[in-house]
C-alpha cells in the first residue's frame, strides 16, 4: 500500500466509525452533506488497467459501481466517482417528490453485516434530479434509476415520464421494478405487465431523442421460471441488460441481529449467495442476449469475482460501504485484479460467466 492510499484509507475508516455511532438515517444525511461539501477522502488510486470493462457501448474504468439508494437525488455522483467507483447509479427517482415511509425505516444489523430498509422511495422528485443531472460536470458514467410514486394511478406512465425527462442526462437507465417497499411494484416484473412497461419505456426514450441503454432491476426473491420469463421479456422488449438484484423480503432464518424481524428489504452479506444464484440463472437464460450487473452482499474482491464468474459484466454495492467506509472500493479493486491475474485473466471480460464454462 502506498502512503497516499494508506492515508486515504485511514481517513475513510475514522469517518465511518464515527458515523456508525449515529442512527442510520442521520448518518446517511451527514455523509451526503460531507461529500457534497468536498469533505470526502482524497481521490482514490486509479483502478488497475486490468479492470477496465467495455459494456453498453461505454468504457468503465472499473466494474465496481455504487448501487442505487445511496445517492437518491443525484446530489453527489461526481464525488462518488472520485472515490474510485467505476460508475454510479443514482435514484430511485419518481416523477413527484415524496417523503417515503415513517421513521425509523433503516436498521443496521451489525452482527450480520446487513441492513433492512423500508424507505419507500423517499426522494425530491424528477425536476430536482433533472436540474442536478443537467448541470453535472462530466466526470464518469452515471446510471439513472427510476420508479413510480406510491400513490400513482398509472405506475407505467410514471416510468415513461421519468425516462422522457431523464434519458438525455443518463448514461444508462435502470427501471426499478423490484423495490419491496412500494406496494404492487414487484408485480411489474411478471408477464404482460413487463411487456407493457418495456413498450412504454422504449417509446418514451424515443420521444426523448436520447438513447441510453435500458436495464431492468429485478428482485433476488424470484423463482427460476420467473427469471427465465423476465429474461425473454427483457430481450423481446428491447432492454439491454438486467440489474440482479434488489433487496430481499426473505432470507431472515439465519440472521442473528436483534433487528432481524423488521419489515423491509434485506441487503448486505446475507444476500450474497441468493443474489448470485439468481444472477447465474439470468446469465444462463440470457445466453449472451443481455448484459448483467450483479448486486447484493459484495464486500470483497472475492465476492465481486464470484458475481463476475456467475455472469456479471459489472457489479455494484451499497451496504458494505456503510460498514467499511470508502477505502473499501480501492481494496476490492486491488483484490479483484489479483484474483484475475491468479487465474490468468487479462481482463474482466475473460472471467464473465467462467463458472459455467
Ligand atoms: C438504505 C438503502 C436504500 C436503497 N434504496 C434503493 C433505491 O432507491 N432504489 C434501488 O433500486 N435500490 C435501492 N437499494 C438497493 C441497493 O441498490 C442494492 O440493490 C441492495 O442493497 C443490495 O446490494 P448491497 O447488499 O451491496 O447493499 C437500497 C438499499 C439500501 C440499503
Short mmCIF file of C-alpha atoms and ligand atoms in Angstrom, two decimals:
data_model
loop_
_atom_site.label_atom_id
_atom_site.label_comp_id
_atom_site.label_asym_id
_atom_site.label_seq_id
_atom_site.Cartn_x
_atom_site.Cartn_y
_atom_site.Cartn_z
CA UNK A 1 0.00 0.00 0.00
CA UNK A 2 1.39 3.45 -0.86
CA UNK A 3 1.45 6.33 1.68
CA UNK A 4 -1.19 8.02 -0.41
CA UNK A 5 -3.63 5.13 -0.39
CA UNK A 6 -2.92 4.44 3.32
CA UNK A 7 -3.91 7.98 4.33
CA UNK A 8 -6.97 7.73 2.08
CA UNK A 9 -7.91 4.50 3.84
CA UNK A 10 -7.43 5.72 7.41
CA UNK A 11 -9.36 8.97 6.91
CA UNK A 12 -12.24 6.99 5.48
CA UNK A 13 -12.32 4.46 8.32
CA UNK A 14 -12.29 7.09 11.10
CA UNK A 15 -15.27 8.85 9.49
CA UNK A 16 -17.09 5.56 9.04
CA UNK A 17 -16.53 4.53 12.70
CA UNK A 18 -17.94 7.86 13.93
CA UNK A 19 -20.93 7.70 11.63
CA UNK A 20 -21.81 4.23 12.89
CA UNK A 21 -22.49 5.72 16.32
CA UNK A 22 -25.45 7.63 14.86
CA UNK A 23 -28.82 6.34 13.75
CA UNK A 24 -28.52 5.11 10.15
CA UNK A 25 -30.64 7.78 8.50
CA UNK A 26 -28.87 10.70 10.25
CA UNK A 27 -25.51 9.12 9.43
CA UNK A 28 -26.50 8.88 5.78
CA UNK A 29 -27.66 12.50 5.64
CA UNK A 30 -24.38 13.67 7.20
CA UNK A 31 -22.41 11.56 4.75
CA UNK A 32 -24.16 13.14 1.76
CA UNK A 33 -23.62 16.63 3.24
CA UNK A 34 -19.94 15.93 3.90
CA UNK A 35 -19.41 14.51 0.43
CA UNK A 36 -21.20 17.48 -1.14
CA UNK A 37 -19.05 19.88 0.86
CA UNK A 38 -15.93 18.20 -0.50
CA UNK A 39 -15.05 16.59 2.85
CA UNK A 40 -14.84 13.13 1.33
CA UNK A 41 -11.46 11.41 1.49
CA UNK A 42 -8.93 12.16 -1.24
CA UNK A 43 -9.40 10.90 -4.78
CA UNK A 44 -8.86 7.16 -4.73
CA UNK A 45 -5.99 5.47 -6.54
CA UNK A 46 -6.63 4.84 -10.25
CA UNK A 47 -8.04 1.31 -10.75
CA UNK A 48 -5.65 -1.28 -12.22
CA UNK A 49 -5.82 -1.30 -16.06
CA UNK A 50 -6.87 -4.98 -16.00
CA UNK A 51 -10.22 -3.89 -14.51
CA UNK A 52 -11.34 -1.72 -17.43
CA UNK A 53 -14.59 -3.03 -18.96
CA UNK A 54 -16.34 -2.28 -22.26
CA UNK A 55 -20.09 -2.67 -21.90
CA UNK A 56 -23.23 -0.92 -23.17
CA UNK A 57 -21.01 0.94 -25.68
CA UNK A 58 -19.12 2.61 -22.81
CA UNK A 59 -15.70 2.20 -21.23
CA UNK A 60 -15.88 1.62 -17.48
CA UNK A 61 -12.53 2.20 -15.69
CA UNK A 62 -13.59 -0.48 -13.19
CA UNK A 63 -16.54 -2.89 -12.96
CA UNK A 64 -17.23 -1.84 -9.34
CA UNK A 65 -20.19 0.58 -9.18
CA UNK A 66 -22.20 2.27 -6.45
CA UNK A 67 -25.71 0.75 -6.21
CA UNK A 68 -28.92 2.80 -6.22
CA UNK A 69 -30.26 4.21 -2.98
CA UNK A 70 -27.10 5.89 -1.68
CA UNK A 71 -27.49 9.00 -3.84
CA UNK A 72 -31.26 9.03 -4.31
CA UNK A 73 -31.39 12.64 -5.52
CA UNK A 74 -28.33 12.70 -7.77
CA UNK A 75 -26.57 15.08 -5.38
CA UNK A 76 -23.08 13.58 -5.36
CA UNK A 77 -22.38 11.38 -8.41
CA UNK A 78 -19.15 13.19 -9.34
CA UNK A 79 -17.81 12.94 -5.78
CA UNK A 80 -18.65 9.24 -5.56
CA UNK A 81 -16.89 8.64 -8.87
CA UNK A 82 -13.83 10.34 -7.37
CA UNK A 83 -13.92 7.82 -4.51
CA UNK A 84 -12.96 5.24 -7.10
CA UNK A 85 -16.23 3.72 -8.31
CA UNK A 86 -16.20 2.76 -11.99
CA UNK A 87 -19.76 4.09 -12.28
CA UNK A 88 -22.52 5.38 -10.04
CA UNK A 89 -26.24 4.61 -10.11
CA UNK A 90 -28.40 7.45 -8.74
CA UNK A 91 -32.06 7.19 -7.65
CA UNK A 92 -34.62 5.79 -7.35
CA UNK A 93 -36.23 8.94 -8.75
CA UNK A 94 -40.03 9.23 -9.03
CA UNK A 95 -41.97 11.85 -11.01
CA UNK A 96 -43.22 13.75 -7.94
CA UNK A 97 -41.29 14.29 -4.69
CA UNK A 98 -42.43 12.01 -1.88
CA UNK A 99 -41.46 11.63 1.78
CA UNK A 100 -41.36 7.83 1.93
CA UNK A 101 -42.48 5.75 4.91
CA UNK A 102 -42.46 6.92 8.52
CA UNK A 103 -39.25 6.67 10.59
CA UNK A 104 -37.41 4.71 11.78
CA UNK A 105 -37.09 2.97 8.43
CA UNK A 106 -33.42 1.93 8.12
CA UNK A 107 -31.95 -0.64 10.52
CA UNK A 108 -28.35 -1.79 10.83
CA UNK A 109 -27.95 -5.49 11.56
CA UNK A 110 -24.36 -5.25 12.79
CA UNK A 111 -23.74 -8.93 13.63
CA UNK A 112 -24.99 -9.93 10.20
CA UNK A 113 -23.22 -7.13 8.30
CA UNK A 114 -26.63 -6.35 6.84
CA UNK A 115 -29.25 -3.60 6.65
CA UNK A 116 -33.05 -3.74 6.50
CA UNK A 117 -34.70 -0.70 4.92
CA UNK A 118 -38.27 0.25 4.22
CA UNK A 119 -37.62 3.78 2.99
CA UNK A 120 -40.28 3.67 0.26
CA UNK A 121 -38.64 5.83 -2.44
CA UNK A 122 -38.15 8.98 -0.37
CA UNK A 123 -36.82 11.44 -2.96
CA UNK A 124 -37.05 15.03 -4.15
CA UNK A 125 -38.65 14.10 -7.46
CA UNK A 126 -37.88 14.34 -11.12
CA UNK A 127 -37.39 18.09 -11.54
CA UNK A 128 -34.82 18.38 -8.76
CA UNK A 129 -32.87 15.43 -10.18
CA UNK A 130 -33.12 16.68 -13.74
CA UNK A 131 -31.64 20.06 -12.80
CA UNK A 132 -28.74 18.46 -10.97
CA UNK A 133 -28.01 15.92 -13.69
CA UNK A 134 -28.24 18.54 -16.44
CA UNK A 135 -25.67 20.71 -14.64
CA UNK A 136 -23.29 17.95 -13.73
CA UNK A 137 -19.73 18.11 -14.90
CA UNK A 138 -18.92 15.01 -16.94
CA UNK A 139 -16.78 13.00 -14.54
CA UNK A 140 -17.66 9.41 -15.38
CA UNK A 141 -20.55 7.07 -16.02
CA UNK A 142 -23.87 7.80 -14.27
CA UNK A 143 -26.80 5.37 -14.40
CA UNK A 144 -30.20 6.82 -13.51
CA UNK A 145 -32.67 4.57 -11.68
CA UNK A 146 -36.37 5.44 -12.00
CA UNK A 147 -39.58 4.30 -10.33
CA UNK A 148 -43.23 5.08 -9.66
CA UNK A 149 -44.82 7.26 -6.99
CA UNK A 150 -46.52 5.30 -4.20
CA UNK A 151 -49.94 6.89 -4.88
CA UNK A 152 -49.67 6.69 -8.68
CA UNK A 153 -52.83 5.71 -10.55
CA UNK A 154 -50.70 4.63 -13.53
CA UNK A 155 -47.25 3.35 -12.50
CA UNK A 156 -46.20 2.59 -16.09
CA UNK A 157 -46.86 6.23 -17.02
CA UNK A 158 -44.59 7.28 -14.13
CA UNK A 159 -41.65 5.34 -15.61
CA UNK A 160 -42.37 6.89 -19.02
CA UNK A 161 -42.45 10.40 -17.52
CA UNK A 162 -39.10 9.87 -15.80
CA UNK A 163 -37.49 8.43 -18.91
CA UNK A 164 -38.70 11.27 -21.16
CA UNK A 165 -37.13 13.81 -18.79
CA UNK A 166 -34.00 11.99 -17.65
CA UNK A 167 -32.83 9.96 -20.67
CA UNK A 168 -30.90 12.93 -22.10
CA UNK A 169 -28.92 13.16 -18.85
CA UNK A 170 -28.30 9.45 -18.25
CA UNK A 171 -25.50 7.18 -19.50
CA UNK A 172 -27.72 4.22 -18.57
CA UNK A 173 -31.34 3.97 -17.43
CA UNK A 174 -32.48 1.44 -14.83
CA UNK A 175 -36.16 0.57 -14.40
CA UNK A 176 -36.55 -0.36 -10.76
CA UNK A 177 -39.45 -2.80 -10.60
CA UNK A 178 -38.17 -4.71 -7.58
CA UNK A 179 -38.30 -2.48 -4.51
CA UNK A 180 -40.29 -4.32 -1.82
CA UNK A 181 -41.32 -1.02 -0.21
CA UNK A 182 -43.78 0.30 -2.81
CA UNK A 183 -46.91 -1.88 -2.78
CA UNK A 184 -47.55 -3.64 -6.09
CA UNK A 185 -44.28 -2.53 -7.72
CA UNK A 186 -42.82 -6.03 -7.95
CA UNK A 187 -45.86 -7.20 -9.93
CA UNK A 188 -44.45 -5.24 -12.87
CA UNK A 189 -41.83 -7.98 -13.19
CA UNK A 190 -44.34 -10.53 -14.34
CA UNK A 191 -45.97 -11.44 -17.65
CA UNK A 192 -47.82 -8.87 -19.71
CA UNK A 193 -47.12 -6.13 -17.15
CA UNK A 194 -43.42 -6.24 -18.01
CA UNK A 195 -44.13 -6.26 -21.76
CA UNK A 196 -46.30 -3.16 -21.32
CA UNK A 197 -43.72 -1.40 -19.17
CA UNK A 198 -40.92 -2.04 -21.65
CA UNK A 199 -43.01 -0.88 -24.60
CA UNK A 200 -43.82 2.37 -22.77
CA UNK A 201 -40.20 2.80 -21.69
CA UNK A 202 -38.85 2.38 -25.21
CA UNK A 203 -41.46 4.75 -26.65
CA UNK A 204 -40.64 7.46 -24.12
CA UNK A 205 -36.91 7.02 -24.71
CA UNK A 206 -37.53 7.58 -28.45
CA UNK A 207 -39.51 10.74 -27.63
CA UNK A 208 -36.60 11.99 -25.52
CA UNK A 209 -34.28 11.85 -28.59
CA UNK A 210 -31.64 10.24 -26.39
CA UNK A 211 -30.76 6.56 -26.47
CA UNK A 212 -29.15 5.41 -23.24
CA UNK A 213 -29.23 1.62 -22.78
CA UNK A 214 -32.16 0.41 -20.65
CA UNK A 215 -31.72 -2.10 -17.82
CA UNK A 216 -34.36 -3.73 -15.64
CA UNK A 217 -33.64 -4.19 -11.93
CA UNK A 218 -35.15 -7.40 -10.56
CA UNK A 219 -35.64 -8.99 -7.14
CA UNK A 220 -33.46 -11.76 -5.70
CA UNK A 221 -36.63 -13.48 -4.47
CA UNK A 222 -37.81 -14.69 -7.90
CA UNK A 223 -38.30 -18.36 -8.80
CA UNK A 224 -36.22 -19.70 -11.68
CA UNK A 225 -39.23 -19.85 -14.01
CA UNK A 226 -39.91 -16.17 -13.42
CA UNK A 227 -36.27 -15.29 -14.04
CA UNK A 228 -36.42 -17.09 -17.39
CA UNK A 229 -39.64 -15.30 -18.33
CA UNK A 230 -38.19 -11.90 -17.38
CA UNK A 231 -35.08 -12.55 -19.45
CA UNK A 232 -37.19 -13.36 -22.52
CA UNK A 233 -39.47 -10.37 -21.95
CA UNK A 234 -36.46 -8.07 -21.49
CA UNK A 235 -34.87 -9.29 -24.71
CA UNK A 236 -38.03 -9.04 -26.79
CA UNK A 237 -38.92 -5.68 -25.21
CA UNK A 238 -35.59 -4.21 -26.32
CA UNK A 239 -33.83 -3.94 -22.94
CA UNK A 240 -30.04 -4.09 -22.92
CA UNK A 241 -29.46 -5.62 -19.51
CA UNK A 242 -30.59 -6.61 -16.04
CA UNK A 243 -29.50 -5.48 -12.60
CA UNK A 244 -29.67 -8.54 -10.31
CA UNK A 245 -30.81 -7.57 -7.84
CA UNK A 246 -32.60 -5.55 -5.26
CA UNK A 247 -33.08 -6.18 -1.54
CA UNK A 248 -34.81 -9.36 -0.32
CA UNK A 249 -38.01 -9.84 1.67
CA UNK A 250 -36.84 -13.38 2.51
CA UNK A 251 -33.58 -14.83 3.90
CA UNK A 252 -34.41 -13.99 7.53
CA UNK A 253 -33.87 -17.51 9.01
CA UNK A 254 -30.13 -17.30 9.61
CA UNK A 255 -29.95 -13.70 10.88
CA UNK A 256 -28.68 -13.09 14.42
CA UNK A 257 -29.22 -9.35 14.99
CA UNK A 258 -31.97 -8.03 17.26
CA UNK A 259 -33.49 -6.11 14.36
CA UNK A 260 -33.92 -9.17 12.13
CA UNK A 261 -37.72 -9.04 12.41
CA UNK A 262 -38.10 -5.53 10.93
CA UNK A 263 -40.13 -5.44 7.75
CA UNK A 264 -38.49 -4.15 4.58
CA UNK A 265 -35.73 -5.22 2.21
CA UNK A 266 -32.62 -7.02 3.44
CA UNK A 267 -29.23 -6.08 1.97
CA UNK A 268 -25.61 -6.89 2.73
CA UNK A 269 -23.73 -10.09 3.41
CA UNK A 270 -26.70 -12.48 3.89
CA UNK A 271 -27.86 -11.57 0.36
CA UNK A 272 -24.66 -12.60 -1.41
CA UNK A 273 -25.42 -16.26 -2.06
CA UNK A 274 -29.02 -15.94 -3.18
CA UNK A 275 -28.50 -12.89 -5.38
CA UNK A 276 -25.53 -14.60 -7.07
CA UNK A 277 -27.68 -17.70 -7.72
CA UNK A 278 -30.36 -15.62 -9.42
CA UNK A 279 -27.67 -13.82 -11.39
CA UNK A 280 -26.35 -17.17 -12.62
CA UNK A 281 -29.87 -18.23 -13.64
CA UNK A 282 -30.32 -15.00 -15.57
CA UNK A 283 -26.93 -15.42 -17.25
CA UNK A 284 -27.71 -18.91 -18.45
CA UNK A 285 -31.20 -17.94 -19.59
CA UNK A 286 -29.91 -14.89 -21.46
CA UNK A 287 -27.24 -16.79 -23.40
CA UNK A 288 -25.42 -13.56 -24.25
CA UNK A 289 -28.53 -11.59 -25.21
CA UNK A 290 -28.33 -9.27 -22.17
CA UNK A 291 -25.51 -7.67 -20.17
CA UNK A 292 -25.82 -8.29 -16.44
CA UNK A 293 -24.99 -6.16 -13.42
CA UNK A 294 -24.55 -8.21 -10.22
CA UNK A 295 -25.54 -6.64 -6.90
CA UNK A 296 -26.10 -8.00 -3.40
CA UNK A 297 -23.76 -8.60 -0.49
CA UNK A 298 -20.44 -7.68 -2.09
CA UNK A 299 -17.79 -6.69 0.46
CA UNK A 300 -14.57 -8.10 -1.02
CA UNK A 301 -12.77 -8.70 -4.29
CA UNK A 302 -13.67 -12.40 -3.95
CA UNK A 303 -17.39 -11.52 -3.71
CA UNK A 304 -17.17 -9.33 -6.81
CA UNK A 305 -15.25 -12.09 -8.62
CA UNK A 306 -17.93 -14.66 -7.69
CA UNK A 307 -20.57 -12.44 -9.32
CA UNK A 308 -18.43 -11.97 -12.43
CA UNK A 309 -17.82 -15.71 -12.71
CA UNK A 310 -21.58 -16.28 -12.35
CA UNK A 311 -22.22 -13.94 -15.29
CA UNK A 312 -21.96 -10.28 -14.25
CA UNK A 313 -20.09 -7.91 -16.55
CA UNK A 314 -20.37 -5.15 -13.92
CA UNK A 315 -21.14 -5.25 -10.19
CA UNK A 316 -22.43 -2.79 -7.61
CA UNK A 317 -22.52 -2.44 -3.83
CA UNK A 318 -24.04 -0.28 -1.15
CA UNK A 319 -24.36 -1.91 2.30
CA UNK A 320 -20.69 -2.85 2.69
CA UNK A 321 -19.84 0.84 2.32
CA UNK A 322 -21.86 1.51 5.49
CA UNK A 323 -19.69 -0.92 7.44
CA UNK A 324 -16.31 -0.48 5.81
CA UNK A 325 -16.15 3.10 4.58
CA UNK A 326 -14.89 4.49 1.29
CA UNK A 327 -11.47 2.76 1.29
CA UNK A 328 -13.40 -0.43 0.57
CA UNK A 329 -13.61 0.49 -3.12
CA UNK A 330 -9.84 0.58 -3.67
CA UNK A 331 -9.42 -2.61 -1.62
CA UNK A 332 -11.99 -4.53 -3.66
CA UNK A 333 -10.37 -3.34 -6.87
CA UNK A 334 -6.89 -4.48 -5.93
CA UNK A 335 -8.21 -7.84 -4.64
CA UNK A 336 -10.18 -8.38 -7.82
CA UNK A 337 -7.19 -7.52 -10.03
CA UNK A 338 -5.12 -10.07 -8.09
CA UNK A 339 -7.73 -12.79 -8.47
CA UNK A 340 -7.98 -12.18 -12.22
CA UNK A 341 -4.20 -12.32 -12.56
CA UNK A 342 -4.05 -15.52 -10.46
CA UNK A 343 -6.46 -17.20 -12.86
CA UNK A 344 -4.68 -15.95 -15.99
CA UNK A 345 -7.41 -13.48 -16.99
CA UNK A 346 -6.04 -10.38 -18.69
CA UNK A 347 -9.38 -8.60 -18.35
CA UNK A 348 -12.72 -8.84 -16.53
CA UNK A 349 -14.30 -9.94 -19.82
CA UNK A 350 -12.20 -13.15 -19.71
CA UNK A 351 -13.89 -14.13 -16.44
CA UNK A 352 -17.55 -13.24 -17.15
CA UNK A 353 -19.63 -16.43 -16.80
CA UNK A 354 -16.50 -18.61 -16.40
CA UNK A 355 -18.30 -20.63 -13.70
CA UNK A 356 -20.43 -22.20 -16.45
CA UNK A 357 -17.68 -22.97 -18.96
C1 LIG B 1 -30.77 2.12 2.55
C2 LIG B 1 -30.94 1.52 1.18
C3 LIG B 1 -31.71 2.20 0.23
C4 LIG B 1 -31.90 1.65 -1.04
N1 LIG B 1 -32.62 2.34 -1.97
C5 LIG B 1 -32.74 1.85 -3.23
C6 LIG B 1 -33.42 2.58 -4.24
O1 LIG B 1 -33.89 3.70 -4.03
N2 LIG B 1 -33.54 2.01 -5.47
C7 LIG B 1 -33.00 0.78 -5.77
O2 LIG B 1 -33.12 0.33 -6.91
N3 LIG B 1 -32.34 0.07 -4.85
C8 LIG B 1 -32.19 0.58 -3.59
N4 LIG B 1 -31.48 -0.13 -2.65
C9 LIG B 1 -30.96 -1.48 -3.01
C10 LIG B 1 -29.49 -1.45 -3.45
O3 LIG B 1 -29.34 -0.70 -4.63
C11 LIG B 1 -28.98 -2.88 -3.70
O4 LIG B 1 -29.70 -3.46 -4.75
C12 LIG B 1 -29.10 -3.77 -2.46
O5 LIG B 1 -28.86 -3.04 -1.28
C13 LIG B 1 -28.15 -4.97 -2.50
O6 LIG B 1 -26.80 -4.54 -2.53
P1 LIG B 1 -25.87 -4.47 -1.20
O7 LIG B 1 -26.02 -5.77 -0.48
O8 LIG B 1 -24.48 -4.22 -1.70
O9 LIG B 1 -26.39 -3.32 -0.40
C14 LIG B 1 -31.29 0.39 -1.36
C15 LIG B 1 -30.53 -0.26 -0.40
C16 LIG B 1 -30.35 0.27 0.85
C17 LIG B 1 -29.51 -0.47 1.86
#
